XYZ file of C-alpha atoms in Angstrom:
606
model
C -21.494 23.126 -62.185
C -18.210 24.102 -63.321
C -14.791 22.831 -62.088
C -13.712 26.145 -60.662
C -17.177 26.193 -57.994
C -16.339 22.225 -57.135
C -12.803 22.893 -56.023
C -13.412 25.575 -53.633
C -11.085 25.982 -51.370
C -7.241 26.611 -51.404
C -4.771 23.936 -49.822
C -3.976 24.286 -46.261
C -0.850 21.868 -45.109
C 2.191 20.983 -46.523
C 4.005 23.419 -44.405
C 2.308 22.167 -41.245
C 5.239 20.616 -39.758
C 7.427 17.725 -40.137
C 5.574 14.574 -40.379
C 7.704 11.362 -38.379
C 7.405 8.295 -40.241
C 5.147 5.754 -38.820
C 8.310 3.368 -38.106
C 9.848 5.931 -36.072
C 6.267 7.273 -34.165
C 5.784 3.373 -32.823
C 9.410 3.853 -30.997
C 9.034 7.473 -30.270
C 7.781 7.106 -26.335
C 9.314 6.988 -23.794
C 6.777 5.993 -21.900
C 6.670 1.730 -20.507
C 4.373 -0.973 -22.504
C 3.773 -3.787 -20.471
C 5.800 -6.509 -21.395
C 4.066 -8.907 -23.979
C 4.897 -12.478 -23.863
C 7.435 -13.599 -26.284
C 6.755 -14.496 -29.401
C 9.052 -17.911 -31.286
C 8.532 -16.590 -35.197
C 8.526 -19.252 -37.156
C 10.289 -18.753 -40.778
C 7.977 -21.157 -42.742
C 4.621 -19.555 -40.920
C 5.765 -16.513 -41.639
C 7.085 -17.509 -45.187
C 3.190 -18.720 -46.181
C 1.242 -15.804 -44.284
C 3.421 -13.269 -46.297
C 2.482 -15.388 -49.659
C -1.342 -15.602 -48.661
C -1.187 -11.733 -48.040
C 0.516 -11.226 -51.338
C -1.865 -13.232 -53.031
C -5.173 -11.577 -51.557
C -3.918 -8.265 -52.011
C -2.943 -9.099 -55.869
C -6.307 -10.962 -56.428
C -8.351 -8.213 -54.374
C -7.077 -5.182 -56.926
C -8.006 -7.662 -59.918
C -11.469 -8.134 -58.699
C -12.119 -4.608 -57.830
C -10.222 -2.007 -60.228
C -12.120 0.908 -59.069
C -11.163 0.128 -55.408
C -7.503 -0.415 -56.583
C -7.599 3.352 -58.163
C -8.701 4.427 -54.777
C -6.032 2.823 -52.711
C -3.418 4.267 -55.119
C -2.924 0.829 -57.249
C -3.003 2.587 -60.912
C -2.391 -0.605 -62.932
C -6.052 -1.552 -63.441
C -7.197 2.267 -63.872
C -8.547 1.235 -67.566
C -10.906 -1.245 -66.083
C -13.679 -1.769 -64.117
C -15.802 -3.979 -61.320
C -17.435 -7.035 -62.829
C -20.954 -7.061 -60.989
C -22.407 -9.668 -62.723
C -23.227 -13.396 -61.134
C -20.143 -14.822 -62.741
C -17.835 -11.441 -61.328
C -19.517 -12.347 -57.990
C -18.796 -15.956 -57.634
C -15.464 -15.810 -58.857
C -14.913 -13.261 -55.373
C -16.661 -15.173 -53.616
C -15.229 -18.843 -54.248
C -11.841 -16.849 -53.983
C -12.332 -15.589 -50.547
C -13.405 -18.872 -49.305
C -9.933 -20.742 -51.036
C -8.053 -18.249 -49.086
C -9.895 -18.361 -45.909
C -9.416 -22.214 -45.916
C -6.050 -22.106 -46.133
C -5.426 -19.035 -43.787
C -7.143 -21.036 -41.106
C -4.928 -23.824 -41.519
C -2.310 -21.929 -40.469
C -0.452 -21.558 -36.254
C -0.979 -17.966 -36.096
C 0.751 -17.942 -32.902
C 3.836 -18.981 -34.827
C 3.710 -15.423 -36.528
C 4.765 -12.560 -34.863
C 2.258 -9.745 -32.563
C 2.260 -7.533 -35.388
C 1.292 -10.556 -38.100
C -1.234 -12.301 -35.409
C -3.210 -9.282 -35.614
C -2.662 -8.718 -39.634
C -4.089 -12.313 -40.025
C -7.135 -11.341 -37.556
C -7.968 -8.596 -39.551
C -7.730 -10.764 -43.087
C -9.499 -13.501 -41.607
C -12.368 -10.623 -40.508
C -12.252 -9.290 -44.186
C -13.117 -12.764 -46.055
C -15.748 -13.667 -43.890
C -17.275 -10.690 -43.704
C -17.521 -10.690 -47.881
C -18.545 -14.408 -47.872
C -21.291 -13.225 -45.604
C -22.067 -9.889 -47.487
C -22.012 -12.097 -50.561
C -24.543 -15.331 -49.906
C -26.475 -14.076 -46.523
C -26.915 -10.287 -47.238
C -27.125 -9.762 -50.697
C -27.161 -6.371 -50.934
C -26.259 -6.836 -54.562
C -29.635 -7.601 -54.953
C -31.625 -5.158 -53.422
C -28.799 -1.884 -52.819
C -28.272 0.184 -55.821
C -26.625 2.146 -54.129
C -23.294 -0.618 -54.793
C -23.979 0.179 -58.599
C -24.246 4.088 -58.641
C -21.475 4.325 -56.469
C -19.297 1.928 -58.803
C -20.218 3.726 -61.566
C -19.467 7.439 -59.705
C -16.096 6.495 -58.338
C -15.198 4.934 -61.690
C -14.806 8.810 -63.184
C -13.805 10.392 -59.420
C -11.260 8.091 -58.470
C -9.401 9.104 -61.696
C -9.874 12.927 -62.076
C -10.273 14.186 -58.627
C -5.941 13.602 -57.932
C -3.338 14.889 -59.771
C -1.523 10.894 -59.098
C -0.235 11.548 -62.773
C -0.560 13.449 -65.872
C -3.554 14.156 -66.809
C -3.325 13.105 -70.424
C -2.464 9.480 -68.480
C -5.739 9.935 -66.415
C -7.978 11.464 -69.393
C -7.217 8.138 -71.313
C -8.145 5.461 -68.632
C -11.021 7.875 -68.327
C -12.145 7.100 -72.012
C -11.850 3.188 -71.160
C -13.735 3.462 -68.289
C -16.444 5.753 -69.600
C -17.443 2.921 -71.791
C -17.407 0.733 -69.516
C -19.941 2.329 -67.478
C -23.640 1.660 -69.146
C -22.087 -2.037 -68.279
C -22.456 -1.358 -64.769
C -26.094 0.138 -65.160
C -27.122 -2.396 -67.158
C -26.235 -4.824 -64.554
C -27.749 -3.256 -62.150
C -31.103 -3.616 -64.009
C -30.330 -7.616 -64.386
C -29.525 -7.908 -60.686
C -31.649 -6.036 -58.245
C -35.253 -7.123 -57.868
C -37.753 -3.977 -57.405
C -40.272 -6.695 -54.730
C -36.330 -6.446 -52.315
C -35.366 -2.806 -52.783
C -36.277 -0.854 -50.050
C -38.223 2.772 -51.309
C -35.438 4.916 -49.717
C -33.012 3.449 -51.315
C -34.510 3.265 -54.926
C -35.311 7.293 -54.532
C -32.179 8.248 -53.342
C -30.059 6.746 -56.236
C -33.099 7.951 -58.662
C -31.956 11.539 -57.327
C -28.231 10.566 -57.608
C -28.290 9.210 -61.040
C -27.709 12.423 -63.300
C -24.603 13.101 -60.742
C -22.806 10.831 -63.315
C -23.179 13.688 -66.063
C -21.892 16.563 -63.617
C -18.594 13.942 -63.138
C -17.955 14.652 -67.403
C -18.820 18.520 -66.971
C -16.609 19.071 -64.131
C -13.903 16.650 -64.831
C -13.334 15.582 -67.922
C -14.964 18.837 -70.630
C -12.518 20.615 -68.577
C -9.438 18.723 -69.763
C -10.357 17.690 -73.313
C -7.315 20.228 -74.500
C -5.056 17.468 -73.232
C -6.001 14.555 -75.691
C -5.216 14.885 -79.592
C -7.477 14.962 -82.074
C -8.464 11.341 -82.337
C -8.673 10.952 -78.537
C -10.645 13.752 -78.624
C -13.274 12.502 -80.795
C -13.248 8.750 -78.815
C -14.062 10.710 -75.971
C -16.777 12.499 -77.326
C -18.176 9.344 -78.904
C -17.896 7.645 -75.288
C -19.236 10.727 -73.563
C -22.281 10.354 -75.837
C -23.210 6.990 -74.896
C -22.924 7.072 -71.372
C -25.410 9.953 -71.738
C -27.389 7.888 -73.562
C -27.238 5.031 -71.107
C -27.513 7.704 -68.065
C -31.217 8.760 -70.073
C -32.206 4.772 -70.048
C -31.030 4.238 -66.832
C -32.780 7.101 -65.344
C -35.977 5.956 -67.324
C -35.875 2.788 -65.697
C -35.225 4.405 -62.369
C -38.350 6.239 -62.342
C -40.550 4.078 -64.296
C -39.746 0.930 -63.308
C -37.888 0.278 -59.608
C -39.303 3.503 -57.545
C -42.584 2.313 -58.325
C -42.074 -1.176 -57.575
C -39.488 -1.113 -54.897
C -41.241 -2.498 -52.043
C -38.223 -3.943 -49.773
C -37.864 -3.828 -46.046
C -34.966 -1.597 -45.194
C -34.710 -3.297 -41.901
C -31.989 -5.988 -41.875
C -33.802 -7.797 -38.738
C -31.868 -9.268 -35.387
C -30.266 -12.211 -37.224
C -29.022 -10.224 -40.235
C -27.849 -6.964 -37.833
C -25.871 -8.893 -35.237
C -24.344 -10.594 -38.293
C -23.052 -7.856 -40.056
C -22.840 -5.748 -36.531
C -19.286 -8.172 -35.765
C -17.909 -7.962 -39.263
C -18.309 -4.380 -39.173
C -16.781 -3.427 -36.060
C -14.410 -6.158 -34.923
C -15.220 -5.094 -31.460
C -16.388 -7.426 -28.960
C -18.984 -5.463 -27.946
C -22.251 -7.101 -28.516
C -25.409 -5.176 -30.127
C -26.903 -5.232 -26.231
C -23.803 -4.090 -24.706
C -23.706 -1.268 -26.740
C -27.109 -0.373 -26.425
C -26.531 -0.630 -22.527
C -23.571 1.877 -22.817
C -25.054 4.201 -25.056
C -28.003 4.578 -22.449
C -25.785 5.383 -19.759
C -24.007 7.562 -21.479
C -26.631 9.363 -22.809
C -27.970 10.255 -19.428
C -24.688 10.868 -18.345
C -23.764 13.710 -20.731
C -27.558 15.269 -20.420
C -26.917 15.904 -16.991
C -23.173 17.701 -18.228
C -25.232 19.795 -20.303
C -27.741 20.986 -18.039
C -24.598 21.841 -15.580
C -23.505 24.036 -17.964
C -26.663 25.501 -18.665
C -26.881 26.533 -15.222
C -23.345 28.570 -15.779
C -24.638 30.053 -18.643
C -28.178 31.333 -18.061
C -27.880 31.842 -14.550
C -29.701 35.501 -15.145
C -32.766 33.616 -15.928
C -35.032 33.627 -13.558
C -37.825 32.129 -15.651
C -36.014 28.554 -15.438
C -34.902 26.148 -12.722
C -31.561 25.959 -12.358
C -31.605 23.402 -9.109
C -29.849 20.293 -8.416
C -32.579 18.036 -8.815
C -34.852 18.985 -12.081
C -37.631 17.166 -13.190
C -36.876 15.741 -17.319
C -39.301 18.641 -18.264
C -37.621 21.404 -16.551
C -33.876 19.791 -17.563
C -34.596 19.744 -21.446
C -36.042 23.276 -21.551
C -33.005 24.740 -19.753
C -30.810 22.896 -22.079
C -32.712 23.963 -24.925
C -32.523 27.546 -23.756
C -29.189 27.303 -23.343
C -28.398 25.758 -26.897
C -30.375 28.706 -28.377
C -27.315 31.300 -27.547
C -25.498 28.789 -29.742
C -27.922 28.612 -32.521
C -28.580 32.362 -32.862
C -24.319 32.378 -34.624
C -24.946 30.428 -37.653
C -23.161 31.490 -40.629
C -25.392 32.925 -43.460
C -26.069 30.546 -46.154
C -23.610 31.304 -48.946
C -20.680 31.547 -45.890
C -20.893 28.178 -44.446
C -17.706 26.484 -46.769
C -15.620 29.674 -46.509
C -16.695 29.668 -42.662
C -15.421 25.718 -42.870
C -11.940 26.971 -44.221
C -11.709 29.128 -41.869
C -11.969 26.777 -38.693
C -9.897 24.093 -40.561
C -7.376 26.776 -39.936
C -7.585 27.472 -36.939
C -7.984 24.133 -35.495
C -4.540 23.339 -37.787
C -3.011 26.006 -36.052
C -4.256 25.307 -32.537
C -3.134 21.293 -33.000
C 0.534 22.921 -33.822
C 1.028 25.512 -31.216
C -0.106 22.978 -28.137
C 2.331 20.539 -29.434
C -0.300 18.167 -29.605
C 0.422 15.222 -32.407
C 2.841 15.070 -34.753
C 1.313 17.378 -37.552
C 1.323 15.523 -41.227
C 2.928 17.153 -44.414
C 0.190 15.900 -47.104
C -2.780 18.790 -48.174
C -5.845 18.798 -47.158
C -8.630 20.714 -49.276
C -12.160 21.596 -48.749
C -14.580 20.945 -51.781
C -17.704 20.379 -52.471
C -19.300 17.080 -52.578
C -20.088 16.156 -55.148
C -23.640 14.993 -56.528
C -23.643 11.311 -56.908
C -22.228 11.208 -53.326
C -24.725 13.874 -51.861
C -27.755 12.980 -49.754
C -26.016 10.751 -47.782
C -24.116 12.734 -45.589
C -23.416 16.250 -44.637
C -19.531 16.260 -44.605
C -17.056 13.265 -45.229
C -13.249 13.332 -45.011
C -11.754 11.544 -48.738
C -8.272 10.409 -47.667
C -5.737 9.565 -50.703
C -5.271 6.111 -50.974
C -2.352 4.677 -48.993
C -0.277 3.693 -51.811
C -0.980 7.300 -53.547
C 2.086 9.388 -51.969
C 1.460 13.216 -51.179
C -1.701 13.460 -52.534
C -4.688 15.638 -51.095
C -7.297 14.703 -48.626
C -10.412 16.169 -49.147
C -13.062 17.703 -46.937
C -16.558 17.665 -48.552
C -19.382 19.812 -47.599
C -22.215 19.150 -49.111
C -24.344 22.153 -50.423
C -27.669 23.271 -49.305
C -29.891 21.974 -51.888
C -31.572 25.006 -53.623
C -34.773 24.155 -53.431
C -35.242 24.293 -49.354
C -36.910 26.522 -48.137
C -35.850 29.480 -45.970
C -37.307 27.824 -42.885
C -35.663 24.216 -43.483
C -32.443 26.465 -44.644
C -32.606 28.071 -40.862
C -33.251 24.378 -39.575
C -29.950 23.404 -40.905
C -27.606 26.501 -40.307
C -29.231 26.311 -36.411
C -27.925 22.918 -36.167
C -24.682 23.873 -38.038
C -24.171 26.990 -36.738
C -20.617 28.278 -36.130
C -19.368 26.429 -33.424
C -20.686 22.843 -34.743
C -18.586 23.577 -37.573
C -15.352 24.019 -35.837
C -16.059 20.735 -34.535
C -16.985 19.166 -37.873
C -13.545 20.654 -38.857
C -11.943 18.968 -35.966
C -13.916 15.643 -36.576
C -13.208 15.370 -40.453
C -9.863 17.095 -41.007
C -7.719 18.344 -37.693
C -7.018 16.543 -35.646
C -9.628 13.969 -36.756
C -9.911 11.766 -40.513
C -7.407 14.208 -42.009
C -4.337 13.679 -39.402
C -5.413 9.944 -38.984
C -5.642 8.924 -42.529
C -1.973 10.816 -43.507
C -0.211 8.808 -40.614
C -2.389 5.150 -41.245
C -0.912 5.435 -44.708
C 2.120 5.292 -42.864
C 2.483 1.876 -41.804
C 4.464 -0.568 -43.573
C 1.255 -3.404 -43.186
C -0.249 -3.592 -46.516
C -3.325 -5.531 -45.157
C -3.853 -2.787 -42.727
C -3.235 0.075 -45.778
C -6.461 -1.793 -47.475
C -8.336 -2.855 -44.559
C -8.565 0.570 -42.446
C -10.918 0.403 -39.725
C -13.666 2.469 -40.015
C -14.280 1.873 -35.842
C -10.341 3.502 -35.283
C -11.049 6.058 -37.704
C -14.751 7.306 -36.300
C -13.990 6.274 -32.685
C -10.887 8.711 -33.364
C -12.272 11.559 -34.620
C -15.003 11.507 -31.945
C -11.853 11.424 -29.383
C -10.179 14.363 -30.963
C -13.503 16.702 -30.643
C -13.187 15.915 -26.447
C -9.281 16.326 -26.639
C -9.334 19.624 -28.598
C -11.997 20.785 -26.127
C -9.938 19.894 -22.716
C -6.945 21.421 -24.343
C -8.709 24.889 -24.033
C -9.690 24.865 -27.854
C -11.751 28.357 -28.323
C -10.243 29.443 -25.036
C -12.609 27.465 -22.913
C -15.997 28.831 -24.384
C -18.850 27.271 -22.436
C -21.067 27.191 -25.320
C -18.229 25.245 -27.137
C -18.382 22.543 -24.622
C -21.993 22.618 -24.407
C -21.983 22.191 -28.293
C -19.485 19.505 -28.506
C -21.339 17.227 -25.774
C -24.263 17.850 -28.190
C -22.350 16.772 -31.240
C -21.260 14.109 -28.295
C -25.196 13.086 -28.130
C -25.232 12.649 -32.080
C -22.363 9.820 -31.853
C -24.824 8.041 -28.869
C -27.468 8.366 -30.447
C -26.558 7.350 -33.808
C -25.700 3.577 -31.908
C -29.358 3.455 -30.652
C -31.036 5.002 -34.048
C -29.121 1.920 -35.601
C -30.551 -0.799 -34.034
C -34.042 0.904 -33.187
C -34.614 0.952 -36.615
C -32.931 -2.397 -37.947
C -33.927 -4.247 -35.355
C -36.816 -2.674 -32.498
C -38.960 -1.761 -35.604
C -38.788 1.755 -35.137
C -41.244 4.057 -36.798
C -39.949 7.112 -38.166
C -41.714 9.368 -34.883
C -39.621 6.773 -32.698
C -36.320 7.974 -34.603
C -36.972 11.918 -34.760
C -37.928 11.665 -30.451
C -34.854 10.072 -29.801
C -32.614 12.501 -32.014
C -34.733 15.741 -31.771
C -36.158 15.261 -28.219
C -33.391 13.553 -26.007
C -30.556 14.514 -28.768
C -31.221 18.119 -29.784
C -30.656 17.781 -33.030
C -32.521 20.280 -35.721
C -35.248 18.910 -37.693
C -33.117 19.140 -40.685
C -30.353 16.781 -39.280
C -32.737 14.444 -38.142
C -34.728 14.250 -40.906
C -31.557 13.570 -42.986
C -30.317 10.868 -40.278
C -33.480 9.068 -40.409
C -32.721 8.643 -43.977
C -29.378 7.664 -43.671
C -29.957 5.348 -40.928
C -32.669 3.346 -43.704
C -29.730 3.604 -46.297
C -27.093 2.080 -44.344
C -26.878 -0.337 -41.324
C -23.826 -0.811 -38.821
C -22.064 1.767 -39.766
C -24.087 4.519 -37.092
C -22.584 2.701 -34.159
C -18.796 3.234 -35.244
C -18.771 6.297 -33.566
C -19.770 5.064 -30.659
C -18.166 2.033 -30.111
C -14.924 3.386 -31.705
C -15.012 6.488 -29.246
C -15.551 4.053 -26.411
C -12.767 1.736 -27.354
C -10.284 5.077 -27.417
C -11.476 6.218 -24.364
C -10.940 2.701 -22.643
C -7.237 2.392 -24.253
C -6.279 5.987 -23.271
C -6.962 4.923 -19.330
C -5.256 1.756 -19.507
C -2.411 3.529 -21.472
C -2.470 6.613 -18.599
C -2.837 3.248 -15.693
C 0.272 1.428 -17.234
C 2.831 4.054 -17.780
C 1.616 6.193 -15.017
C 4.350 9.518 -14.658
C 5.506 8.633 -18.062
C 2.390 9.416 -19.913
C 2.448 11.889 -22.485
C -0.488 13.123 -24.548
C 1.931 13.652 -27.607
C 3.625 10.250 -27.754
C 0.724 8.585 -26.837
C -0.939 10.231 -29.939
C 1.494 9.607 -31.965
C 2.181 6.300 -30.887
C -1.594 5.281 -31.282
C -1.767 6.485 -34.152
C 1.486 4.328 -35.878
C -0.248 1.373 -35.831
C -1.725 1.915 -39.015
C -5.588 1.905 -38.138
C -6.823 -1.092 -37.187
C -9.912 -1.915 -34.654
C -8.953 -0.085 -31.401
C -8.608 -3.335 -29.585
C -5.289 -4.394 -31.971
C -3.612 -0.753 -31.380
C -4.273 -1.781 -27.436
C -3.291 -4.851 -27.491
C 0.094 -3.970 -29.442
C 0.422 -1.127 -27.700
C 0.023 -2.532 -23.854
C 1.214 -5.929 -24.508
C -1.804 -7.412 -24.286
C -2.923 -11.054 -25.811
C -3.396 -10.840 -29.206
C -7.337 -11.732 -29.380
């Protein structure tokens, strides 16, 4: 694949609008916070917590240089992660110094905006001492190594951060550092713990590594000399060499023998459930809500159904249908939606084109402050594919006017037509405008260029992915009440649909990590009571073995906005306005909904 069909689309921002720093957003409203109780700062508090932050940040870039490149730190960009036992227990017994002595200290000596900066570090250590001695996944995800390995090459080449003769030769460092990382993943991951999904999915992934050097780096050889030139070459020709063992090993060796339980289990879920969404919503609670809420928004859709197939006579429409009669007029309503799908070849230039007009829709209705950084639609690439169907890449925080990108990830070629119809059915045209809304505008885009914002540094590295889903799920509800595709019934019926997904993604998560869920169980709940195509479901099933507590930040983010817009709306009453509140939500620099609230209301610090 050549570098010309990756990058596919042309920028679309810069000239969106004048973006507010996030300083000036947080004092922009006019509307009334409650007042928070006062706060005595105390110098020397504050004097430590700023060294303890400096010193986890500093140490944090050292242990991880690939995660460094992606949050814009470029002084470790000719090095690489050590996975190895010794790499891991040096993290480990550092997060567990600094823990100890960030407990030790009066956080309500520190200021609102530090109490909840030290919540959020205290949230990030344990959660790695826990991911490090109780989970393990070092030991049974490869997915950790392949995407290490990936990102090592992406992080570098996919931004123009600086010229590319300066990126082309950490590229050459890195590139040899790579069989490393393959080599321990071989030494560390035991074929009896990896689950089959898992070990088949980064088996498919592996060669993705070679399509990094043919779109990224052949491409810009002209810009080494000679010598460099040759080094690269010789690098190039190991880490093929090392792809071709690797891949042997793959097949040969841990597909055959990987015979791991994907399901984490109660104990292991509600673990890594807390770290994951610093809510304080338990796995019940949630389970509860998504329930409710599930037959909540069934009963929206088959209100709308009623509107919009009111000709047929063939179907109840009453007040009062049985479940039967309910999901096939919802079904026959979702078919007028299905039958405008983009053809197969159209669906990224179809994606470019509601980017667009969702950009331009956010702008005219005045409804956030729009950002100045690009945003550009590629396609995902291959050691990232099979995952997902979209993903929003923001720039890292410390990487200043650089794209975000929007990936789509292809059709794979060898579908057929039907599970090519499956797909484009579930996709179809007006899904996509709200994948556009949910990944770029108003969604990860806007809310990723304005996080970056914020002056907290601990917030910069520690974004929560709860405030980012929960707020692109928000914006897809918000676009729709502002009248976005002038009120189209179908629209709303799709986006309570794409609503269902988010609810049922919570109770696919812990159905199958926890209730023991057999694969039948999953495609019911997303096919049957979510109406989701058998192509998404199929592919959701798989992602919900390949990942765990990361379904439910949809749901539980979305709830958490929902809950802090009303008690914003409650509090300032006649002074609410949907812009500043936007804008002033969104200043706060990301953290777990409950922070922005609590900072934002005046509530206790928790």
């Amino acid at each position: 694949m050549s570098l010309s069909k990756l990058l596919l689309a042309t920028t679309i921002a810069a000239a969106l609008g004048t973006a507010t720093p996030a300083t000036a957003l947080a004092k922009s409203s006019t509307a009334k916070s409650t007042a928070a109780a006062k706060v005595t700062v105390d110098s020397k508090v504050k004097s430590q917590f700023d060294a303890l932050t400096k010193e986890w940040y500093e140490q944090s870039m050292l242990l991880s240089p690939i995660n460094a490149t992606q949050q814009g730190d470029h002084r470790y960009d000719d090095r690489i992660d050590d996975l190895s036992a010794a790499g891991r227990n040096k993290g480990l017994a550092f997060s567990k110094n600094l823990l100890a002595r960030l407990d030790k200290l009066p956080l309500n000596k520190l200021s609102r905006e530090d109490q909840v900066d030290a919540l959020i570090l205290k949230n990030d250590l344990r959660s790695n001492i826990f991911s490090s001695e109780t989970l393990q996944a070092w030991a049974w995800d490869p997915q950790i190594y392949s995407g290490i390995a990936g990102s090592a090459i992406y992080g570098l080449m996919a931004r123009d951060y600086a010229p590319i003769e300066q990126r082309m030769q950490s590229a050459i460092t890195r590139i040899a550092l790579i069989p490393k990382i393959l080599q321990q993943a071989r030494e560390n991951l035991d074929p009896a713990r990896v689950p089959k999904t898992h070990a088949e999915t980064v088996a498919r992934q592996n060669q993705g590594l070679l399509d990094l050097i043919d779109n990224y780096i052949t491409p810009n050889m002209a810009s080494l000399n000679a010598a460099d030139q040759a080094r690269m070459n010789d690098e190039v020709a190991k880490l093929k060499v090392a792809v071709d063992e690797h891949q042997k090993w793959l097949d040969g060796t841990l597909v055959p023998n990987a015979k791991g339980d994907f399901r984490l289990g109660a104990k292991l879920y509600d673990q890594k459930l807390k770290f994951s969404l610093n809510s304080e919503l338990s796995r019940q609670e949630i389970g509860r809500r998504a329930e409710a809420e599930m037959t909540r928004v069934r009963k929206d859709m088959y209100s709308i159904a009623q509107k919009v197939l009111k000709d047929r006579k063939d179907l109840y429409l009453g007040s009062k249908p049985t479940e039967a009669q309910q999901q096939k007029a919802i079904e026959a309503a979702l078919e007028l939606a299905y039958a405008d799908k983009p053809a197969r070849d159209d669906l990224v230039p179809f994606a470019k084109q509601t980017l667009q007009e969702a950009t331009e829709f956010v702008r005219t209705h005045n409804l956030m402050t729009m950002p100045e950084a690009p945003v550009e639609i590629i396609l995902m690439p291959k050691f990232q594919q099979g995952f997902a169907v979209a993903y929003a890449d923001s720039p890292g925080p410390l990487d200043k006017a650089q794209k975000t990108f929007y990936a789509v990830s292809p059709i794979p070629e060898e579908w057929t037509d039907t599970q090519v119809d499956s797909f484009l059915r579930e996709y179809n045209k007006r899904m996509i405008h709200l994948l556009s809304i949910h990944e770029a505008m108003p969604g990860h885009y806007l809310e990723g260029a304005f996080s970056a914002q914020n002056p907290s540094l601990i917030r910069a590295v520690n974004r929560s992915g709860l405030f980012a889903e929960g707020w692109a799920v928000y914006t897809e509800d918000m676009m729709r009440k502002a009248g976005y595709l002038n009120n189209d019934p179908l629209f709303h019926l799709m986006q309570l649909k794409f609503y269902l997904r988010t609810i049922s993604n919570s109770i696919l998560d812990q159905g199958v990590h926890v209730n023991n869920w057999t694969r039948e169980q999953a495609m019911d709940l997303m096919t049957r009571r979510a109406f989701q195509q058998e192509r998404e479901a199929a592919g959701k099933w798989v992602r919900a073995q390949l990942s765990s507590t990361q379904l439910p930040t949809y749901f539980v983010g979305v709830q958490e906005q929902y809950d802090m817009r009303r008690a914003a709306e409650k509090a300032w009453g006649k002074n609410f306005k949907l812009k500043e509140y936007h804008d002033k939500v969104l200043s706060y620099g990301a953290p777990a909904p409950r922070f922005v609230r609590e900072l934002m209301l005046g509530e206790p610090i928790r």
